[in-house]
mmCIF file of C-alpha atoms and ligand atoms in Angstrom:
data_model
loop_
_atom_site.group_PDB
_atom_site.id
_atom_site.type_symbol
_atom_site.label_atom_id
_atom_site.label_comp_id
_atom_site.label_asym_id
_atom_site.label_seq_id
_atom_site.Cartn_x
_atom_site.Cartn_y
_atom_site.Cartn_z
ATOM 1 C CA MET A 1 11.127 -19.300 4.307
ATOM 2 C CA GLU A 2 10.668 -22.690 5.851
ATOM 3 C CA LYS A 3 7.071 -23.748 6.032
ATOM 4 C CA ASN A 4 7.207 -23.915 9.880
ATOM 5 C CA ALA A 5 9.120 -20.654 10.250
ATOM 6 C CA LYS A 6 7.586 -18.121 12.626
ATOM 7 C CA ILE A 7 6.245 -15.294 10.506
ATOM 8 C CA TYR A 8 4.985 -11.963 12.020
ATOM 9 C CA VAL A 9 2.734 -10.061 9.804
ATOM 10 C CA ALA A 10 2.401 -6.478 11.239
ATOM 11 C CA GLY A 11 -0.798 -4.863 10.370
ATOM 12 C CA HIS A 12 -2.821 -8.060 9.374
ATOM 13 C CA ARG A 13 -6.218 -6.326 9.645
ATOM 14 C CA GLY A 14 -5.375 -3.811 6.940
ATOM 15 C CA MET A 15 -5.740 -4.503 3.241
ATOM 16 C CA VAL A 16 -2.175 -5.372 2.726
ATOM 17 C CA GLY A 17 -1.564 -7.408 5.826
ATOM 18 C CA SER A 18 -4.676 -9.387 5.400
ATOM 19 C CA ALA A 19 -3.736 -10.266 1.860
ATOM 20 C CA LEU A 20 -0.312 -11.432 3.066
ATOM 21 C CA VAL A 21 -1.813 -13.596 5.730
ATOM 22 C CA ARG A 22 -4.244 -15.087 2.942
ATOM 23 C CA ARG A 23 -1.404 -15.767 0.672
ATOM 24 C CA LEU A 24 0.814 -17.362 3.519
ATOM 25 C CA ASN A 25 -2.044 -19.529 4.399
ATOM 26 C CA GLN A 26 -2.700 -20.648 0.729
ATOM 27 C CA LEU A 27 1.154 -21.628 0.399
ATOM 28 C CA GLY A 28 1.032 -23.714 3.688
ATOM 29 C CA TYR A 29 2.721 -21.514 6.158
ATOM 30 C CA ARG A 30 1.432 -22.504 9.525
ATOM 31 C CA ASN A 31 3.217 -20.443 12.147
ATOM 32 C CA ILE A 32 1.916 -16.995 11.299
ATOM 33 C CA ILE A 33 1.693 -14.576 14.295
ATOM 34 C CA THR A 34 -0.460 -11.406 14.299
ATOM 35 C CA ARG A 35 -1.539 -8.837 16.896
ATOM 36 C CA SER A 36 -4.236 -6.347 16.610
ATOM 37 C CA SER A 37 -3.407 -2.663 17.281
ATOM 38 C CA SER A 38 -5.371 -2.945 20.650
ATOM 39 C CA GLU A 39 -3.230 -5.952 21.709
ATOM 40 C CA LEU A 40 0.025 -4.356 20.399
ATOM 41 C CA ASP A 41 0.507 -0.569 19.675
ATOM 42 C CA LEU A 42 3.415 -0.475 17.352
ATOM 43 C CA ARG A 43 4.005 3.209 18.119
ATOM 44 C CA ASN A 44 4.898 2.161 21.633
ATOM 45 C CA GLN A 45 8.513 1.092 22.017
ATOM 46 C CA GLN A 46 8.171 -0.841 25.275
ATOM 47 C CA GLN A 47 5.322 -2.844 23.931
ATOM 48 C CA VAL A 48 7.088 -3.664 20.672
ATOM 49 C CA PHE A 49 10.413 -4.601 22.279
ATOM 50 C CA ALA A 50 8.542 -6.818 24.822
ATOM 51 C CA PHE A 51 6.498 -8.514 21.909
ATOM 52 C CA PHE A 52 9.709 -9.279 19.912
ATOM 53 C CA GLU A 53 11.625 -10.573 22.767
ATOM 54 C CA ALA A 54 8.859 -12.943 23.780
ATOM 55 C CA GLU A 55 7.901 -14.093 20.316
ATOM 56 C CA LYS A 56 11.266 -14.091 18.550
ATOM 57 C CA PRO A 57 9.818 -14.175 14.987
ATOM 58 C CA ASP A 58 12.022 -15.562 12.115
ATOM 59 C CA TYR A 59 10.514 -13.312 9.405
ATOM 60 C CA VAL A 60 8.667 -10.008 9.448
ATOM 61 C CA PHE A 61 6.401 -8.500 6.959
ATOM 62 C CA LEU A 62 6.093 -4.760 7.991
ATOM 63 C CA SER A 63 2.761 -3.867 6.458
ATOM 64 C CA ALA A 64 1.378 -1.871 9.518
ATOM 65 C CA ALA A 65 1.037 1.832 8.648
ATOM 66 C CA LYS A 66 -1.184 4.842 8.880
ATOM 67 C CA VAL A 67 -2.601 5.003 5.411
ATOM 68 C CA GLY A 68 -5.247 6.890 3.454
ATOM 69 C CA GLY A 69 -6.069 8.830 0.245
ATOM 70 C CA ILE A 70 -5.091 12.333 -0.808
ATOM 71 C CA ASN A 71 -7.518 14.042 1.564
ATOM 72 C CA ALA A 72 -6.449 12.029 4.782
ATOM 73 C CA ASN A 73 -2.820 12.552 3.928
ATOM 74 C CA ASN A 74 -3.306 16.308 3.604
ATOM 75 C CA ILE A 75 -5.336 16.663 6.756
ATOM 76 C CA TYR A 76 -3.872 14.207 9.291
ATOM 77 C CA ARG A 77 -0.292 15.469 8.376
ATOM 78 C CA ALA A 78 1.138 15.196 11.958
ATOM 79 C CA ASP A 79 -0.405 11.706 12.433
ATOM 80 C CA PHE A 80 0.907 10.336 9.181
ATOM 81 C CA LEU A 81 4.379 11.391 10.012
ATOM 82 C CA TYR A 82 4.444 10.519 13.744
ATOM 83 C CA ASP A 83 2.557 7.252 13.674
ATOM 84 C CA ASN A 84 4.570 5.904 10.639
ATOM 85 C CA LEU A 85 7.872 7.051 12.013
ATOM 86 C CA MET A 86 7.295 5.226 15.377
ATOM 87 C CA ILE A 87 5.905 1.991 13.846
ATOM 88 C CA GLU A 88 8.955 1.726 11.544
ATOM 89 C CA SER A 89 11.614 2.724 14.023
ATOM 90 C CA ASN A 90 10.347 0.502 16.832
ATOM 91 C CA THR A 91 9.648 -2.577 14.501
ATOM 92 C CA ILE A 92 12.902 -2.384 12.528
ATOM 93 C CA HIS A 93 15.162 -1.906 15.665
ATOM 94 C CA ALA A 94 13.324 -4.738 17.524
ATOM 95 C CA ALA A 95 13.875 -6.990 14.513
ATOM 96 C CA TYR A 96 17.558 -6.137 14.584
ATOM 97 C CA VAL A 97 18.004 -6.658 18.370
ATOM 98 C CA ASN A 98 16.078 -10.054 18.197
ATOM 99 C CA LYS A 99 18.107 -11.323 15.181
ATOM 100 C CA VAL A 100 15.105 -11.584 12.722
ATOM 101 C CA LYS A 101 16.390 -13.539 9.699
ATOM 102 C CA LYS A 102 14.639 -11.288 7.217
ATOM 103 C CA LEU A 103 12.225 -8.262 7.205
ATOM 104 C CA LEU A 104 10.321 -6.902 4.352
ATOM 105 C CA PHE A 105 9.161 -3.227 4.652
ATOM 106 C CA LEU A 106 6.330 -1.794 2.520
ATOM 107 C CA GLY A 107 6.597 1.833 1.284
ATOM 108 C CA SER A 108 4.708 3.547 -1.382
ATOM 109 C CA SER A 109 5.189 5.149 -4.853
ATOM 110 C CA CYS A 110 4.693 8.571 -3.372
ATOM 111 C CA ILE A 111 8.310 8.489 -1.992
ATOM 112 C CA TYR A 112 9.560 9.599 -5.482
ATOM 113 C CA PRO A 113 9.775 13.283 -6.416
ATOM 114 C CA ARG A 114 6.667 14.869 -7.645
ATOM 115 C CA MET A 115 8.076 15.818 -10.971
ATOM 116 C CA ALA A 116 10.325 12.824 -11.521
ATOM 117 C CA PRO A 117 10.739 11.443 -15.126
ATOM 118 C CA GLN A 118 8.387 8.731 -15.808
ATOM 119 C CA PRO A 119 8.281 5.673 -15.363
ATOM 120 C CA LEU A 120 9.780 5.949 -11.786
ATOM 121 C CA LYS A 121 12.978 4.098 -11.436
ATOM 122 C CA GLU A 122 14.123 2.976 -8.021
ATOM 123 C CA SER A 123 17.190 5.248 -8.395
ATOM 124 C CA TYR A 124 14.967 8.380 -8.461
ATOM 125 C CA LEU A 125 14.497 8.301 -4.763
ATOM 126 C CA LEU A 126 15.812 11.604 -3.198
ATOM 127 C CA THR A 127 16.390 13.414 -6.444
ATOM 128 C CA GLY A 128 13.797 16.043 -6.103
ATOM 129 C CA THR A 129 10.965 17.731 -4.030
ATOM 130 C CA LEU A 130 8.020 15.643 -2.858
ATOM 131 C CA GLU A 131 4.362 16.275 -3.541
ATOM 132 C CA TYR A 132 3.148 18.419 -0.635
ATOM 133 C CA THR A 133 -0.251 16.752 0.007
ATOM 134 C CA ASN A 134 1.491 13.554 1.046
ATOM 135 C CA GLU A 135 4.919 14.847 2.078
ATOM 136 C CA PRO A 136 4.506 13.688 5.656
ATOM 137 C CA TYR A 137 3.664 10.157 4.729
ATOM 138 C CA ALA A 138 6.445 10.029 2.109
ATOM 139 C CA ILE A 139 9.051 11.240 4.461
ATOM 140 C CA ALA A 140 8.095 8.681 7.024
ATOM 141 C CA LYS A 141 8.320 5.917 4.256
ATOM 142 C CA ILE A 142 11.705 7.262 3.099
ATOM 143 C CA ALA A 143 12.883 6.988 6.619
ATOM 144 C CA GLY A 144 11.735 3.297 6.675
ATOM 145 C CA ILE A 145 13.671 2.573 3.527
ATOM 146 C CA LYS A 146 16.791 4.205 5.094
ATOM 147 C CA LEU A 147 16.375 2.290 8.340
ATOM 148 C CA CYS A 148 16.373 -1.070 6.298
ATOM 149 C CA GLU A 149 19.314 -0.036 4.147
ATOM 150 C CA ASN A 150 21.385 1.212 7.093
ATOM 151 C CA TYR A 151 20.685 -1.733 9.453
ATOM 152 C CA ARG A 152 21.913 -3.747 6.626
ATOM 153 C CA LEU A 153 25.041 -1.712 6.050
ATOM 154 C CA GLN A 154 26.002 -1.258 9.804
ATOM 155 C CA TYR A 155 24.734 -4.499 11.222
ATOM 156 C CA GLY A 156 24.351 -6.871 8.261
ATOM 157 C CA CYS A 157 20.530 -7.331 8.737
ATOM 158 C CA ASN A 158 18.645 -8.783 5.766
ATOM 159 C CA PHE A 159 16.063 -6.082 5.627
ATOM 160 C CA ILE A 160 14.493 -5.328 2.204
ATOM 161 C CA SER A 161 12.073 -2.384 1.038
ATOM 162 C CA VAL A 162 9.436 -2.846 -1.575
ATOM 163 C CA MET A 163 7.411 0.095 -3.071
ATOM 164 C CA PRO A 164 3.925 -0.854 -4.241
ATOM 165 C CA THR A 165 1.939 1.532 -6.547
ATOM 166 C CA ASN A 166 -1.624 2.477 -5.579
ATOM 167 C CA LEU A 167 -3.478 -0.658 -4.298
ATOM 168 C CA TYR A 168 -7.100 -1.808 -4.201
ATOM 169 C CA GLY A 169 -8.834 -5.036 -3.032
ATOM 170 C CA PRO A 170 -10.692 -6.838 -0.114
ATOM 171 C CA ASN A 171 -10.521 -4.929 3.090
ATOM 172 C CA ASP A 172 -10.049 -1.591 1.595
ATOM 173 C CA ASN A 173 -11.311 1.655 3.295
ATOM 174 C CA TYR A 174 -14.586 2.909 1.921
ATOM 175 C CA ASP A 175 -14.810 6.058 4.218
ATOM 176 C CA LEU A 176 -15.105 8.784 1.524
ATOM 177 C CA ALA A 177 -13.170 11.238 3.602
ATOM 178 C CA LYS A 178 -10.295 8.993 4.083
ATOM 179 C CA SER A 179 -10.170 6.572 1.170
ATOM 180 C CA HIS A 180 -8.170 6.263 -2.013
ATOM 181 C CA VAL A 181 -9.744 6.958 -5.295
ATOM 182 C CA LEU A 182 -10.763 3.475 -6.334
ATOM 183 C CA PRO A 183 -12.735 2.483 -3.392
ATOM 184 C CA ALA A 184 -14.288 6.046 -3.252
ATOM 185 C CA LEU A 185 -15.442 5.831 -6.850
ATOM 186 C CA LEU A 186 -16.787 2.401 -6.358
ATOM 187 C CA ARG A 187 -18.810 3.564 -3.501
ATOM 188 C CA LYS A 188 -20.052 6.723 -5.270
ATOM 189 C CA ILE A 189 -20.916 5.120 -8.326
ATOM 190 C CA HIS A 190 -22.687 2.123 -6.684
ATOM 191 C CA THR A 191 -24.703 4.366 -4.581
ATOM 192 C CA ALA A 192 -25.633 6.675 -7.549
ATOM 193 C CA LYS A 193 -26.728 3.538 -9.427
ATOM 194 C CA ILE A 194 -29.066 2.118 -6.865
ATOM 195 C CA LYS A 195 -30.595 5.586 -5.924
ATOM 196 C CA ASN A 196 -30.966 6.709 -9.647
ATOM 197 C CA ILE A 197 -28.750 9.824 -9.012
ATOM 198 C CA PRO A 198 -27.822 11.168 -12.475
ATOM 199 C CA ILE A 199 -24.481 12.679 -11.549
ATOM 200 C CA VAL A 200 -21.307 11.366 -9.729
ATOM 201 C CA GLU A 201 -18.720 13.762 -8.206
ATOM 202 C CA VAL A 202 -15.111 13.105 -9.174
ATOM 203 C CA TRP A 203 -12.416 15.084 -7.187
ATOM 204 C CA GLY A 204 -9.906 17.182 -9.151
ATOM 205 C CA SER A 205 -9.492 17.671 -12.791
ATOM 206 C CA GLY A 206 -9.722 13.890 -13.646
ATOM 207 C CA THR A 207 -6.389 14.191 -15.618
ATOM 208 C CA PRO A 208 -3.861 12.782 -12.942
ATOM 209 C CA LEU A 209 -2.470 9.413 -14.124
ATOM 210 C CA ARG A 210 -2.512 6.613 -11.634
ATOM 211 C CA GLU A 211 -1.466 2.909 -11.846
ATOM 212 C CA PHE A 212 -3.485 0.387 -9.810
ATOM 213 C CA LEU A 213 -2.427 -3.002 -8.436
ATOM 214 C CA HIS A 214 -4.768 -5.672 -6.935
ATOM 215 C CA VAL A 215 -3.582 -6.408 -3.381
ATOM 216 C CA ASP A 216 -3.480 -10.181 -4.191
ATOM 217 C CA ASP A 217 -0.970 -9.506 -6.733
ATOM 218 C CA LEU A 218 1.002 -7.406 -4.250
ATOM 219 C CA SER A 219 1.038 -10.190 -1.677
ATOM 220 C CA ASP A 220 2.262 -12.618 -4.167
ATOM 221 C CA ALA A 221 5.042 -10.166 -5.200
ATOM 222 C CA CYS A 222 6.017 -9.767 -1.555
ATOM 223 C CA LEU A 223 6.309 -13.468 -0.988
ATOM 224 C CA PHE A 224 8.328 -13.839 -4.216
ATOM 225 C CA LEU A 225 10.640 -11.124 -3.007
ATOM 226 C CA MET A 226 10.944 -12.544 0.430
ATOM 227 C CA GLU A 227 12.175 -15.819 -1.261
ATOM 228 C CA HIS A 228 14.296 -14.330 -3.965
ATOM 229 C CA TYR A 229 15.633 -10.732 -3.192
ATOM 230 C CA ASN A 230 18.383 -9.896 -0.705
ATOM 231 C CA GLU A 231 19.678 -6.574 -1.830
ATOM 232 C CA ARG A 232 20.055 -3.039 -0.304
ATOM 233 C CA GLU A 233 18.094 -1.137 -3.076
ATOM 234 C CA LEU A 234 14.358 -0.826 -2.938
ATOM 235 C CA VAL A 235 12.050 -2.687 -5.523
ATOM 236 C CA ASN A 236 8.997 -1.171 -7.337
ATOM 237 C CA ILE A 237 5.894 -3.364 -7.382
ATOM 238 C CA GLY A 238 3.328 -2.351 -10.026
ATOM 239 C CA THR A 239 1.834 -3.255 -13.286
ATOM 240 C CA GLY A 240 3.717 -0.823 -15.613
ATOM 241 C CA THR A 241 0.572 0.860 -17.019
ATOM 242 C CA ASP A 242 -1.625 3.704 -15.812
ATOM 243 C CA LEU A 243 -4.768 5.569 -16.731
ATOM 244 C CA PRO A 244 -6.253 9.073 -16.112
ATOM 245 C CA ILE A 245 -8.577 9.212 -13.213
ATOM 246 C CA LYS A 246 -11.517 10.057 -15.608
ATOM 247 C CA ASP A 247 -10.941 6.770 -17.477
ATOM 248 C CA LEU A 248 -10.929 4.851 -14.169
ATOM 249 C CA ALA A 249 -14.275 6.435 -13.375
ATOM 250 C CA LEU A 250 -15.590 5.416 -16.840
ATOM 251 C CA LEU A 251 -14.341 1.964 -16.422
ATOM 252 C CA ILE A 252 -15.973 1.693 -12.847
ATOM 253 C CA MET A 253 -19.247 3.094 -14.445
ATOM 254 C CA GLN A 254 -19.035 0.376 -17.190
ATOM 255 C CA VAL A 255 -18.433 -2.532 -14.666
ATOM 256 C CA ALA A 256 -21.399 -1.066 -12.454
ATOM 257 C CA LYS A 257 -23.667 -0.663 -15.277
ATOM 258 C CA TYR A 258 -24.161 3.007 -14.323
ATOM 259 C CA LYS A 259 -25.368 5.279 -17.060
ATOM 260 C CA GLY A 260 -24.920 8.801 -15.341
ATOM 261 C CA GLU A 261 -22.599 11.667 -15.830
ATOM 262 C CA ILE A 262 -19.368 12.657 -14.267
ATOM 263 C CA LYS A 263 -18.938 16.194 -12.601
ATOM 264 C CA PHE A 264 -15.436 17.257 -11.630
ATOM 265 C CA ASP A 265 -14.937 19.040 -8.266
ATOM 266 C CA SER A 266 -12.069 21.415 -8.908
ATOM 267 C CA THR A 267 -12.023 22.566 -5.258
ATOM 268 C CA LYS A 268 -10.315 19.121 -4.439
ATOM 269 C CA PRO A 269 -6.615 18.482 -5.142
ATOM 270 C CA ASP A 270 -5.099 16.562 -8.054
ATOM 271 C CA GLY A 271 -2.008 15.538 -6.198
ATOM 272 C CA THR A 272 0.959 14.239 -8.111
ATOM 273 C CA PRO A 273 0.319 14.476 -11.979
ATOM 274 C CA ARG A 274 1.600 11.013 -12.697
ATOM 275 C CA LYS A 275 3.408 8.181 -10.790
ATOM 276 C CA LEU A 276 3.884 5.321 -12.974
ATOM 277 C CA MET A 277 6.300 2.535 -11.640
ATOM 278 C CA ASP A 278 9.273 1.391 -13.681
ATOM 279 C CA VAL A 279 8.837 -2.412 -12.991
ATOM 280 C CA THR A 280 11.864 -3.614 -15.139
ATOM 281 C CA LYS A 281 13.640 -4.847 -11.939
ATOM 282 C CA LEU A 282 10.858 -6.906 -10.560
ATOM 283 C CA MET A 283 10.011 -8.343 -13.911
ATOM 284 C CA THR A 284 13.753 -9.179 -14.637
ATOM 285 C CA LEU A 285 13.722 -10.970 -11.295
ATOM 286 C CA GLY A 286 10.838 -13.093 -12.681
ATOM 287 C CA TRP A 287 7.537 -11.777 -11.228
ATOM 288 C CA LYS A 288 4.620 -10.191 -13.126
ATOM 289 C CA PRO A 289 1.000 -9.353 -12.065
ATOM 290 C CA LYS A 290 -1.949 -11.702 -13.023
ATOM 291 C CA ILE A 291 -5.032 -9.620 -12.281
ATOM 292 C CA SER A 292 -6.035 -7.063 -14.942
ATOM 293 C CA LEU A 293 -7.484 -3.758 -13.766
ATOM 294 C CA GLU A 294 -10.973 -4.563 -15.210
ATOM 295 C CA GLU A 295 -11.030 -8.089 -13.723
ATOM 296 C CA GLY A 296 -9.812 -6.635 -10.362
ATOM 297 C CA ILE A 297 -12.552 -3.992 -10.485
ATOM 298 C CA ARG A 298 -15.119 -6.696 -11.170
ATOM 299 C CA MET A 299 -13.899 -8.816 -8.188
ATOM 300 C CA VAL A 300 -14.072 -5.748 -5.924
ATOM 301 C CA TYR A 301 -17.402 -4.453 -7.239
ATOM 302 C CA SER A 302 -19.074 -7.756 -6.462
ATOM 303 C CA GLU A 303 -18.137 -7.261 -2.818
ATOM 304 C CA VAL A 304 -19.280 -3.566 -2.898
ATOM 305 C CA GLU A 305 -22.688 -4.691 -4.115
ATOM 306 C CA GLN A 306 -23.156 -6.651 -0.754
ATOM 307 C CA MET A 307 -22.077 -3.683 1.430
ATOM 308 C CA LYS A 308 -24.450 -1.306 3.110
ATOM 309 C CA PHE A 309 -23.514 2.331 2.979
ATOM 310 C CA SER A 310 -25.272 5.076 4.828
ATOM 311 C CA ASP A 311 -25.283 7.630 1.912
HETATM 312 O O1 GFB B 401 -6.105 7.720 -4.423
HETATM 313 P P1 GFB B 401 -5.887 9.069 -4.041
HETATM 314 O O2 GFB B 401 -6.612 9.602 -2.867
HETATM 315 O O3 GFB B 401 -4.394 9.301 -3.690
HETATM 316 O O4 GFB B 401 -6.299 10.078 -5.313
HETATM 317 P P2 GFB B 401 -3.076 9.765 -4.553
HETATM 318 C C1 GFB B 401 -5.829 9.865 -6.556
HETATM 319 C C2 GFB B 401 -6.514 10.900 -7.497
HETATM 320 O O5 GFB B 401 -7.940 10.531 -7.614
HETATM 321 C C3 GFB B 401 -6.283 12.296 -7.121
HETATM 322 C C4 GFB B 401 -8.693 11.833 -7.407
HETATM 323 O O6 GFB B 401 -6.034 13.124 -8.305
HETATM 324 C C5 GFB B 401 -7.782 12.595 -6.526
HETATM 325 O O7 GFB B 401 -8.026 14.037 -6.646
HETATM 326 N N1 GFB B 401 -10.007 11.495 -7.061
HETATM 327 C C6 GFB B 401 -11.117 11.728 -7.729
HETATM 328 C C7 GFB B 401 -10.361 11.108 -5.793
HETATM 329 N N2 GFB B 401 -12.167 11.465 -6.951
HETATM 330 C C8 GFB B 401 -11.694 10.997 -5.833
HETATM 331 C C9 GFB B 401 -12.407 10.609 -4.622
HETATM 332 O O8 GFB B 401 -13.584 10.460 -4.437
HETATM 333 N N3 GFB B 401 -11.540 10.154 -3.520
HETATM 334 C C10 GFB B 401 -10.157 10.260 -3.622
HETATM 335 N N4 GFB B 401 -9.532 9.854 -2.601
HETATM 336 N N5 GFB B 401 -9.557 10.686 -4.708
HETATM 337 C C11 GFB B 401 -2.069 8.894 -2.359
HETATM 338 C C12 GFB B 401 -1.040 9.479 -1.306
HETATM 339 O O9 GFB B 401 -2.020 9.807 -3.195
HETATM 340 O O10 GFB B 401 -1.774 7.568 -2.740
HETATM 341 C C13 GFB B 401 -0.650 8.377 -0.392
HETATM 342 O O11 GFB B 401 -1.717 10.462 -0.633
HETATM 343 C C14 GFB B 401 -0.259 7.159 -0.922
HETATM 344 O O12 GFB B 401 0.500 8.926 0.384
HETATM 345 C C15 GFB B 401 -1.350 6.584 -1.834
HETATM 346 O O13 GFB B 401 0.957 7.258 -1.591
HETATM 347 C C16 GFB B 401 -0.914 5.378 -2.608
HETATM 348 O O14 GFB B 401 -2.632 8.639 -5.448
HETATM 349 O O15 GFB B 401 -3.079 11.051 -5.153
#
């Protein structure tokens, strides 16, 4: 990407979009365009088409999405399906019509079958049944991958898809009913520490395995792929290592210096037993993560210590 190229980051207020804007700024890109959802509703086809026609961006990072943790995915099922399908269809079609040079679409590791062999290779897409708690989100993200693939095949568009593992970092969502596990446990453990509460509740059995990537590593990988990858097949972005949720809780307790106990809430779902990315392809292309999980949790915990929670 040329330093003066017009780059549209869709979803710049979210955790991923804001990390992309930070990284683009650090690298000296000076023509970044953004719109908040109140200025541009990406679910609205007319608004999206008018925006692309007026702005004619050269490059697009499609990081706008309705996202959330296991509980939000499971409850707002229709919204996760509808909102994400509309955002992707409108943006990808407008990018084609307005001759965007390259578009990068962000998916998720939940697109892979629930019981797929581990680690998850890109080729496992559509080889089995999805995890039901996040099936609507996964189906919308699979549609996004297929839009990119088929606009490439039919119209020659250089649209690529990347699949990040579970992410965390600045601008994460700390709403306990909607968040992912890592920010939820940071909040619960921090609150328990400062209020001297002896027990922290962890959802499910604590046995599911998850892989976590700091969003600053993700944005770095996305920029790397925007520069170096022009193929039809999706690319996984992760670290290649995972840990049980129980160990994640223990690690956060250690970072927060909290000495209480964990209590598992078996009324809450576990979700997919394991979703470890096979990152051979990305590493062969020449990229690897820089921020270890412990270092990343320390960075985020220092922000959490400054936050004011109502609980
Ligand atoms: O991060 P998370 O909400 O989503 O949950 P998924 C991961 C695991 O942590 C599950 C457990 O086994 C949860 O039961 N967990 C323990 C908790 N305590 C908590 C807690 O306080 N809050 C939360 N949220 N979880 C999502 C998908 O799946 O991952 C999305 O639903 C997307 O579609 C995203 O793919 C990356 O990893 O299970």
